[in-house]
Amino acid sequence: DAKTTQPTSMDCAEGRAANLPCNHSTISGNEYVYWYRQIHSQGPQYIIHGLKNNETNEMASLIITEDRKSSTLILPHATLRDTAVYYCIVKRSQGNLIFGKGTKLSVKP
Amino acid sequence: KAGVTQTPRYLIKTRGQQVTLSCSPISGHRSVSWYQQTPGQGLQFLFEYFSETQRNKGNFPGRFSGRQFSNSRSEMNVSTLELGDSALYLCASSSTGTSGTYEQYFGPGTRLTVT
């Protein structure tokens, strides 16, 4: 599975959009981009995933560049409850999740 | 739908003992994966079971084992506990979607402390 690179930490003002970047320059054609988040001491929570096209659900939007070498997770109106570690994971449709260190997002009032 | 449940939520054991953790997946999910999370190593994959068969395995010693029952419930066992086994053990369940992708849904975890 391809490796991902994420910033260690980010801050975001409450109510503003949080844009979390992820680089995955070695992604293969059959690999998907998944995003999970983990709020302190809880189990990771699935957010969204995509292959080529941009995706949106009730939690977030996922923007994948045309060459698929990077992506951005967008939380449109961040709240204090969105403070968490966000993991970008690239993997084939089956197979285990390989978690990196993720991005620690702090949403501030 | 009820989420993934794990029991017990907290456990304290002594070095050398063994422990069994339980996971009940979301109804209809046939795949159960186990992960270990420690401050030093982060989240690491232990193994995955699908239809009672181990389908995938991480790089952990043989002291870590698991099994899955016909109702998809899973247990993991750690024998001869070491201090370094203190961790949050997470279980995740999933089902294969029609597109071939599948999202994993995690339980709250079992916090194991080895003294």
PDB file of N, CA and C in Angstrom, chain B residues 9-83:
ATOM      1  N   ARG B   9     -14.214  -3.266  28.758  1.00  0.00           N
ATOM      2  CA  ARG B   9     -13.654  -1.982  28.334  1.00  0.00           C
ATOM      3  C   ARG B   9     -12.314  -1.707  28.999  1.00  0.00           C
ATOM      4  N   TYR B  10     -12.154  -2.190  30.198  1.00  0.00           N
ATOM      5  CA  TYR B  10     -10.889  -1.993  30.921  1.00  0.00           C
ATOM      6  C   TYR B  10     -10.496  -3.307  31.592  1.00  0.00           C
ATOM      7  N   LEU B  11      -9.189  -3.518  31.648  1.00  0.00           N
ATOM      8  CA  LEU B  11      -8.697  -4.776  32.184  1.00  0.00           C
ATOM      9  C   LEU B  11      -7.312  -4.542  32.767  1.00  0.00           C
ATOM     10  N   ILE B  12      -7.066  -5.093  33.949  1.00  0.00           N
ATOM     11  CA  ILE B  12      -5.734  -5.049  34.533  1.00  0.00           C
ATOM     12  C   ILE B  12      -5.283  -6.482  34.768  1.00  0.00           C
ATOM     13  N   LYS B  13      -4.099  -6.810  34.233  1.00  0.00           N
ATOM     14  CA  LYS B  13      -3.565  -8.160  34.361  1.00  0.00           C
ATOM     15  C   LYS B  13      -2.117  -8.065  34.848  1.00  0.00           C
ATOM     16  N   THR B  14      -1.633  -9.204  35.296  1.00  0.00           N
ATOM     17  CA  THR B  14      -0.258  -9.293  35.777  1.00  0.00           C
ATOM     18  C   THR B  14       0.611  -9.976  34.725  1.00  0.00           C
ATOM     19  N   ARG B  15       1.861  -9.590  34.676  1.00  0.00           N
ATOM     20  CA  ARG B  15       2.815 -10.222  33.750  1.00  0.00           C
ATOM     21  C   ARG B  15       2.732 -11.743  33.844  1.00  0.00           C
ATOM     22  N   GLY B  16       2.755 -12.395  32.718  1.00  0.00           N
ATOM     23  CA  GLY B  16       2.728 -13.856  32.689  1.00  0.00           C
ATOM     24  C   GLY B  16       1.335 -14.437  32.550  1.00  0.00           C
ATOM     25  N   GLN B  17       0.333 -13.652  32.872  1.00  0.00           N
ATOM     26  CA  GLN B  17      -1.039 -14.147  32.731  1.00  0.00           C
ATOM     27  C   GLN B  17      -1.447 -14.111  31.266  1.00  0.00           C
ATOM     28  N   GLN B  18      -2.641 -14.634  31.003  1.00  0.00           N
ATOM     29  CA  GLN B  18      -3.193 -14.531  29.663  1.00  0.00           C
ATOM     30  C   GLN B  18      -4.513 -13.760  29.736  1.00  0.00           C
ATOM     31  N   VAL B  19      -4.954 -13.268  28.594  1.00  0.00           N
ATOM     32  CA  VAL B  19      -6.171 -12.466  28.563  1.00  0.00           C
ATOM     33  C   VAL B  19      -6.943 -12.753  27.280  1.00  0.00           C
ATOM     34  N   THR B  20      -8.254 -12.688  27.374  1.00  0.00           N
ATOM     35  CA  THR B  20      -9.120 -12.859  26.206  1.00  0.00           C
ATOM     36  C   THR B  20     -10.025 -11.647  26.088  1.00  0.00           C
ATOM     37  N   LEU B  21     -10.025 -11.046  24.923  1.00  0.00           N
ATOM     38  CA  LEU B  21     -10.869  -9.891  24.648  1.00  0.00           C
ATOM     39  C   LEU B  21     -11.924 -10.287  23.634  1.00  0.00           C
ATOM     40  N   SER B  22     -13.087  -9.662  23.745  1.00  0.00           N
ATOM     41  CA  SER B  22     -14.200 -10.047  22.875  1.00  0.00           C
ATOM     42  C   SER B  22     -14.682  -8.872  22.036  1.00  0.00           C
ATOM     43  N   CYS B  23     -15.154  -9.183  20.851  1.00  0.00           N
ATOM     44  CA  CYS B  23     -15.652  -8.171  19.928  1.00  0.00           C
ATOM     45  C   CYS B  23     -16.909  -8.680  19.235  1.00  0.00           C
ATOM     46  N   SER B  24     -17.965  -7.885  19.269  1.00  0.00           N
ATOM     47  CA  SER B  24     -19.175  -8.217  18.520  1.00  0.00           C
ATOM     48  C   SER B  24     -19.319  -7.215  17.387  1.00  0.00           C
ATOM     49  N   PRO B  25     -19.288  -7.672  16.134  1.00  0.00           N
ATOM     50  CA  PRO B  25     -19.331  -6.744  15.011  1.00  0.00           C
ATOM     51  C   PRO B  25     -20.738  -6.210  14.772  1.00  0.00           C
ATOM     52  N   ILE B  26     -20.821  -5.252  13.891  1.00  0.00           N
ATOM     53  CA  ILE B  26     -22.109  -4.738  13.444  1.00  0.00           C
ATOM     54  C   ILE B  26     -22.855  -5.876  12.760  1.00  0.00           C
ATOM     55  N   SER B  27     -24.146  -5.957  13.011  1.00  0.00           N
ATOM     56  CA  SER B  27     -24.952  -7.022  12.445  1.00  0.00           C
ATOM     57  C   SER B  27     -24.805  -7.068  10.920  1.00  0.00           C
ATOM     58  N   GLY B  28     -24.512  -8.263  10.411  1.00  0.00           N
ATOM     59  CA  GLY B  28     -24.342  -8.421   8.968  1.00  0.00           C
ATOM     60  C   GLY B  28     -22.906  -8.306   8.498  1.00  0.00           C
ATOM     61  N   HIS B  29     -22.038  -7.786   9.336  1.00  0.00           N
ATOM     62  CA  HIS B  29     -20.623  -7.685   8.952  1.00  0.00           C
ATOM     63  C   HIS B  29     -19.927  -9.018   9.212  1.00  0.00           C
ATOM     64  N   ARG B  30     -19.166  -9.466   8.238  1.00  0.00           N
ATOM     65  CA  ARG B  30     -18.502 -10.762   8.365  1.00  0.00           C
ATOM     66  C   ARG B  30     -17.004 -10.655   8.602  1.00  0.00           C
ATOM     67  N   SER B  31     -16.469  -9.459   8.447  1.00  0.00           N
ATOM     68  CA  SER B  31     -15.031  -9.285   8.658  1.00  0.00           C
ATOM     69  C   SER B  31     -14.780  -8.569   9.979  1.00  0.00           C
ATOM     70  N   VAL B  32     -13.850  -9.093  10.744  1.00  0.00           N
ATOM     71  CA  VAL B  32     -13.445  -8.459  11.996  1.00  0.00           C
ATOM     72  C   VAL B  32     -11.928  -8.338  11.997  1.00  0.00           C
ATOM     73  N   SER B  33     -11.458  -7.129  12.265  1.00  0.00           N
ATOM     74  CA  SER B  33     -10.014  -6.880  12.347  1.00  0.00           C
ATOM     75  C   SER B  33      -9.671  -6.397  13.743  1.00  0.00           C
ATOM     76  N   TRP B  34      -8.462  -6.690  14.157  1.00  0.00           N
ATOM     77  CA  TRP B  34      -7.975  -6.264  15.468  1.00  0.00           C
ATOM     78  C   TRP B  34      -6.740  -5.395  15.284  1.00  0.00           C
ATOM     79  N   TYR B  35      -6.663  -4.340  16.113  1.00  0.00           N
ATOM     80  CA  TYR B  35      -5.535  -3.418  16.096  1.00  0.00           C
ATOM     81  C   TYR B  35      -5.072  -3.168  17.526  1.00  0.00           C
ATOM     82  N   GLN B  36      -3.782  -2.882  17.636  1.00  0.00           N
ATOM     83  CA  GLN B  36      -3.217  -2.489  18.915  1.00  0.00           C
ATOM     84  C   GLN B  36      -2.762  -1.040  18.812  1.00  0.00           C
ATOM     85  N   GLN B  37      -3.062  -0.251  19.822  1.00  0.00           N
ATOM     86  CA  GLN B  37      -2.605   1.146  19.819  1.00  0.00           C
ATOM     87  C   GLN B  37      -1.816   1.442  21.080  1.00  0.00           C
ATOM     88  N   THR B  38      -0.583   1.856  20.904  1.00  0.00           N
ATOM     89  CA  THR B  38       0.276   2.281  22.005  1.00  0.00           C
ATOM     90  C   THR B  38       0.829   3.659  21.688  1.00  0.00           C
ATOM     91  N   PRO B  39       1.223   4.428  22.715  1.00  0.00           N
ATOM     92  CA  PRO B  39       1.776   5.762  22.457  1.00  0.00           C
ATOM     93  C   PRO B  39       3.026   5.704  21.581  1.00  0.00           C
ATOM     94  N   GLY B  40       3.829   4.680  21.737  1.00  0.00           N
ATOM     95  CA  GLY B  40       5.083   4.607  21.010  1.00  0.00           C
ATOM     96  C   GLY B  40       4.946   4.133  19.570  1.00  0.00           C
ATOM     97  N   GLN B  41       4.106   3.138  19.349  1.00  0.00           N
ATOM     98  CA  GLN B  41       3.980   2.518  18.017  1.00  0.00           C
ATOM     99  C   GLN B  41       2.752   2.942  17.245  1.00  0.00           C
ATOM    100  N   GLY B  42       1.853   3.655  17.897  1.00  0.00           N
ATOM    101  CA  GLY B  42       0.634   4.060  17.203  1.00  0.00           C
ATOM    102  C   GLY B  42      -0.306   2.893  16.991  1.00  0.00           C
ATOM    103  N   LEU B  43      -1.116   3.003  15.953  1.00  0.00           N
ATOM    104  CA  LEU B  43      -2.106   1.971  15.637  1.00  0.00           C
ATOM    105  C   LEU B  43      -1.471   0.929  14.728  1.00  0.00           C
ATOM    106  N   GLN B  44      -1.473  -0.319  15.184  1.00  0.00           N
ATOM    107  CA  GLN B  44      -0.873  -1.389  14.390  1.00  0.00           C
ATOM    108  C   GLN B  44      -1.863  -2.528  14.195  1.00  0.00           C
ATOM    109  N   PHE B  45      -1.875  -3.063  12.997  1.00  0.00           N
ATOM    110  CA  PHE B  45      -2.777  -4.139  12.634  1.00  0.00           C
ATOM    111  C   PHE B  45      -2.301  -5.463  13.225  1.00  0.00           C
ATOM    112  N   LEU B  46      -3.221  -6.193  13.845  1.00  0.00           N
ATOM    113  CA  LEU B  46      -2.910  -7.507  14.409  1.00  0.00           C
ATOM    114  C   LEU B  46      -3.314  -8.626  13.451  1.00  0.00           C
ATOM    115  N   PHE B  47      -4.602  -8.744  13.191  1.00  0.00           N
ATOM    116  CA  PHE B  47      -5.102  -9.761  12.256  1.00  0.00           C
ATOM    117  C   PHE B  47      -6.536  -9.465  11.877  1.00  0.00           C
ATOM    118  N   GLU B  48      -6.960 -10.145  10.807  1.00  0.00           N
ATOM    119  CA  GLU B  48      -8.322 -10.015  10.314  1.00  0.00           C
ATOM    120  C   GLU B  48      -8.927 -11.397  10.150  1.00  0.00           C
ATOM    121  N   TYR B  49     -10.191 -11.519  10.529  1.00  0.00           N
ATOM    122  CA  TYR B  49     -10.934 -12.753  10.327  1.00  0.00           C
ATOM    123  C   TYR B  49     -12.127 -12.483   9.438  1.00  0.00           C
ATOM    124  N   PHE B  50     -12.376 -13.433   8.563  1.00  0.00           N
ATOM    125  CA  PHE B  50     -13.527 -13.355   7.663  1.00  0.00           C
ATOM    126  C   PHE B  50     -14.118 -14.746   7.563  1.00  0.00           C
ATOM    127  N   SER B  51     -15.391 -14.861   7.854  1.00  0.00           N
ATOM    128  CA  SER B  51     -16.067 -16.163   7.824  1.00  0.00           C
ATOM    129  C   SER B  51     -15.258 -17.224   8.551  1.00  0.00           C
ATOM    130  N   GLU B  52     -14.859 -16.901   9.761  1.00  0.00           N
ATOM    131  CA  GLU B  52     -14.194 -17.820  10.690  1.00  0.00           C
ATOM    132  C   GLU B  52     -12.767 -18.194  10.297  1.00  0.00           C
ATOM    133  N   THR B  53     -12.224 -17.558   9.269  1.00  0.00           N
ATOM    134  CA  THR B  53     -10.870 -17.862   8.817  1.00  0.00           C
ATOM    135  C   THR B  53     -10.001 -16.623   8.923  1.00  0.00           C
ATOM    136  N   GLN B  54      -8.775 -16.833   9.366  1.00  0.00           N
ATOM    137  CA  GLN B  54      -7.854 -15.691   9.409  1.00  0.00           C
ATOM    138  C   GLN B  54      -7.445 -15.361   7.985  1.00  0.00           C
ATOM    139  N   ARG B  55      -7.720 -14.110   7.568  1.00  0.00           N
ATOM    140  CA  ARG B  55      -7.485 -13.738   6.183  1.00  0.00           C
ATOM    141  C   ARG B  55      -6.207 -12.922   6.019  1.00  0.00           C
ATOM    142  N   ASN B  56      -5.791 -12.291   7.107  1.00  0.00           N
ATOM    143  CA  ASN B  56      -4.653 -11.390   7.019  1.00  0.00           C
ATOM    144  C   ASN B  56      -4.020 -11.309   8.400  1.00  0.00           C
ATOM    145  N   LYS B  57      -2.720 -11.129   8.453  1.00  0.00           N
ATOM    146  CA  LYS B  57      -2.046 -11.127   9.747  1.00  0.00           C
ATOM    147  C   LYS B  57      -0.957 -10.070   9.751  1.00  0.00           C
ATOM    148  N   GLY B  58      -0.841  -9.370  10.850  1.00  0.00           N
ATOM    149  CA  GLY B  58       0.215  -8.383  11.014  1.00  0.00           C
ATOM    150  C   GLY B  58       1.460  -9.012  11.596  1.00  0.00           C
ATOM    151  N   ASN B  59       2.404  -8.163  11.956  1.00  0.00           N
ATOM    152  CA  ASN B  59       3.702  -8.634  12.412  1.00  0.00           C
ATOM    153  C   ASN B  59       3.769  -8.649  13.934  1.00  0.00           C
ATOM    154  N   PHE B  60       3.045  -9.568  14.527  1.00  0.00           N
ATOM    155  CA  PHE B  60       3.041  -9.712  15.975  1.00  0.00           C
ATOM    156  C   PHE B  60       3.447 -11.143  16.339  1.00  0.00           C
ATOM    157  N   PRO B  61       4.015 -11.326  17.537  1.00  0.00           N
ATOM    158  CA  PRO B  61       4.444 -12.685  17.924  1.00  0.00           C
ATOM    159  C   PRO B  61       3.260 -13.628  18.097  1.00  0.00           C
ATOM    160  N   GLY B  62       3.580 -14.908  18.141  1.00  0.00           N
ATOM    161  CA  GLY B  62       2.546 -15.928  18.236  1.00  0.00           C
ATOM    162  C   GLY B  62       1.748 -15.894  19.527  1.00  0.00           C
ATOM    163  N   ARG B  63       2.206 -15.106  20.499  1.00  0.00           N
ATOM    164  CA  ARG B  63       1.428 -14.974  21.749  1.00  0.00           C
ATOM    165  C   ARG B  63       0.070 -14.327  21.489  1.00  0.00           C
ATOM    166  N   PHE B  64      -0.018 -13.626  20.382  1.00  0.00           N
ATOM    167  CA  PHE B  64      -1.267 -12.974  20.006  1.00  0.00           C
ATOM    168  C   PHE B  64      -2.020 -13.892  19.041  1.00  0.00           C
ATOM    169  N   SER B  65      -3.215 -14.249  19.404  1.00  0.00           N
ATOM    170  CA  SER B  65      -4.000 -15.125  18.539  1.00  0.00           C
ATOM    171  C   SER B  65      -5.452 -14.685  18.556  1.00  0.00           C
ATOM    172  N   GLY B  66      -6.204 -15.199  17.628  1.00  0.00           N
ATOM    173  CA  GLY B  66      -7.604 -14.817  17.583  1.00  0.00           C
ATOM    174  C   GLY B  66      -8.438 -15.927  16.996  1.00  0.00           C
ATOM    175  N   ARG B  67      -9.717 -15.717  17.028  1.00  0.00           N
ATOM    176  CA  ARG B  67     -10.623 -16.633  16.355  1.00  0.00           C
ATOM    177  C   ARG B  67     -11.936 -15.918  16.100  1.00  0.00           C
ATOM    178  N   GLN B  68     -12.709 -16.494  15.212  1.00  0.00           N
ATOM    179  CA  GLN B  68     -14.010 -15.924  14.903  1.00  0.00           C
ATOM    180  C   GLN B  68     -15.039 -17.045  14.918  1.00  0.00           C
ATOM    181  N   PHE B  69     -16.191 -16.741  15.430  1.00  0.00           N
ATOM    182  CA  PHE B  69     -17.254 -17.731  15.551  1.00  0.00           C
ATOM    183  C   PHE B  69     -18.232 -17.608  14.382  1.00  0.00           C
ATOM    184  N   SER B  70     -19.121 -18.574  14.291  1.00  0.00           N
ATOM    185  CA  SER B  70     -20.047 -18.610  13.162  1.00  0.00           C
ATOM    186  C   SER B  70     -20.978 -17.402  13.131  1.00  0.00           C
ATOM    187  N   ASN B  71     -21.179 -16.751  14.269  1.00  0.00           N
ATOM    188  CA  ASN B  71     -22.041 -15.552  14.290  1.00  0.00           C
ATOM    189  C   ASN B  71     -21.214 -14.277  14.058  1.00  0.00           C
ATOM    190  N   SER B  72     -19.969 -14.447  13.647  1.00  0.00           N
ATOM    191  CA  SER B  72     -19.021 -13.360  13.330  1.00  0.00           C
ATOM    192  C   SER B  72     -18.383 -12.713  14.554  1.00  0.00           C
ATOM    193  N   ARG B  73     -18.850 -13.032  15.724  1.00  0.00           N
ATOM    194  CA  ARG B  73     -18.175 -12.516  16.924  1.00  0.00           C
ATOM    195  C   ARG B  73     -16.739 -13.030  16.950  1.00  0.00           C
ATOM    196  N   SER B  74     -15.868 -12.207  17.503  1.00  0.00           N
ATOM    197  CA  SER B  74     -14.448 -12.579  17.487  1.00  0.00           C
ATOM    198  C   SER B  74     -13.841 -12.406  18.871  1.00  0.00           C
ATOM    199  N   GLU B  75     -12.848 -13.180  19.124  1.00  0.00           N
ATOM    200  CA  GLU B  75     -12.063 -13.045  20.351  1.00  0.00           C
ATOM    201  C   GLU B  75     -10.589 -12.973  19.984  1.00  0.00           C
ATOM    202  N   MET B  76      -9.842 -12.231  20.781  1.00  0.00           N
ATOM    203  CA  MET B  76      -8.400 -12.288  20.631  1.00  0.00           C
ATOM    204  C   MET B  76      -7.802 -12.655  21.994  1.00  0.00           C
ATOM    205  N   ASN B  77      -6.735 -13.396  21.942  1.00  0.00           N
ATOM    206  CA  ASN B  77      -6.102 -13.898  23.145  1.00  0.00           C
ATOM    207  C   ASN B  77      -4.635 -13.493  23.148  1.00  0.00           C
ATOM    208  N   VAL B  78      -4.175 -13.053  24.296  1.00  0.00           N
ATOM    209  CA  VAL B  78      -2.751 -12.781  24.446  1.00  0.00           C
ATOM    210  C   VAL B  78      -2.253 -13.641  25.597  1.00  0.00           C
ATOM    211  N   SER B  79      -1.286 -14.483  25.321  1.00  0.00           N
ATOM    212  CA  SER B  79      -0.753 -15.349  26.371  1.00  0.00           C
ATOM    213  C   SER B  79       0.553 -14.775  26.895  1.00  0.00           C
ATOM    214  N   THR B  80       0.925 -15.224  28.077  1.00  0.00           N
ATOM    215  CA  THR B  80       2.184 -14.809  28.704  1.00  0.00           C
ATOM    216  C   THR B  80       2.395 -13.298  28.579  1.00  0.00           C
ATOM    217  N   LEU B  81       1.512 -12.559  29.176  1.00  0.00           N
ATOM    218  CA  LEU B  81       1.511 -11.103  29.044  1.00  0.00           C
ATOM    219  C   LEU B  81       2.834 -10.471  29.467  1.00  0.00           C
ATOM    220  N   GLU B  82       3.225  -9.450  28.712  1.00  0.00           N
ATOM    221  CA  GLU B  82       4.410  -8.658  29.009  1.00  0.00           C
ATOM    222  C   GLU B  82       3.973  -7.221  29.270  1.00  0.00           C
ATOM    223  N   LEU B  83       4.834  -6.479  29.963  1.00  0.00           N
ATOM    224  CA  LEU B  83       4.489  -5.081  30.257  1.00  0.00           C
ATOM    225  C   LEU B  83       4.191  -4.307  28.981  1.00  0.00           C
TER     226      LEU B  83
END
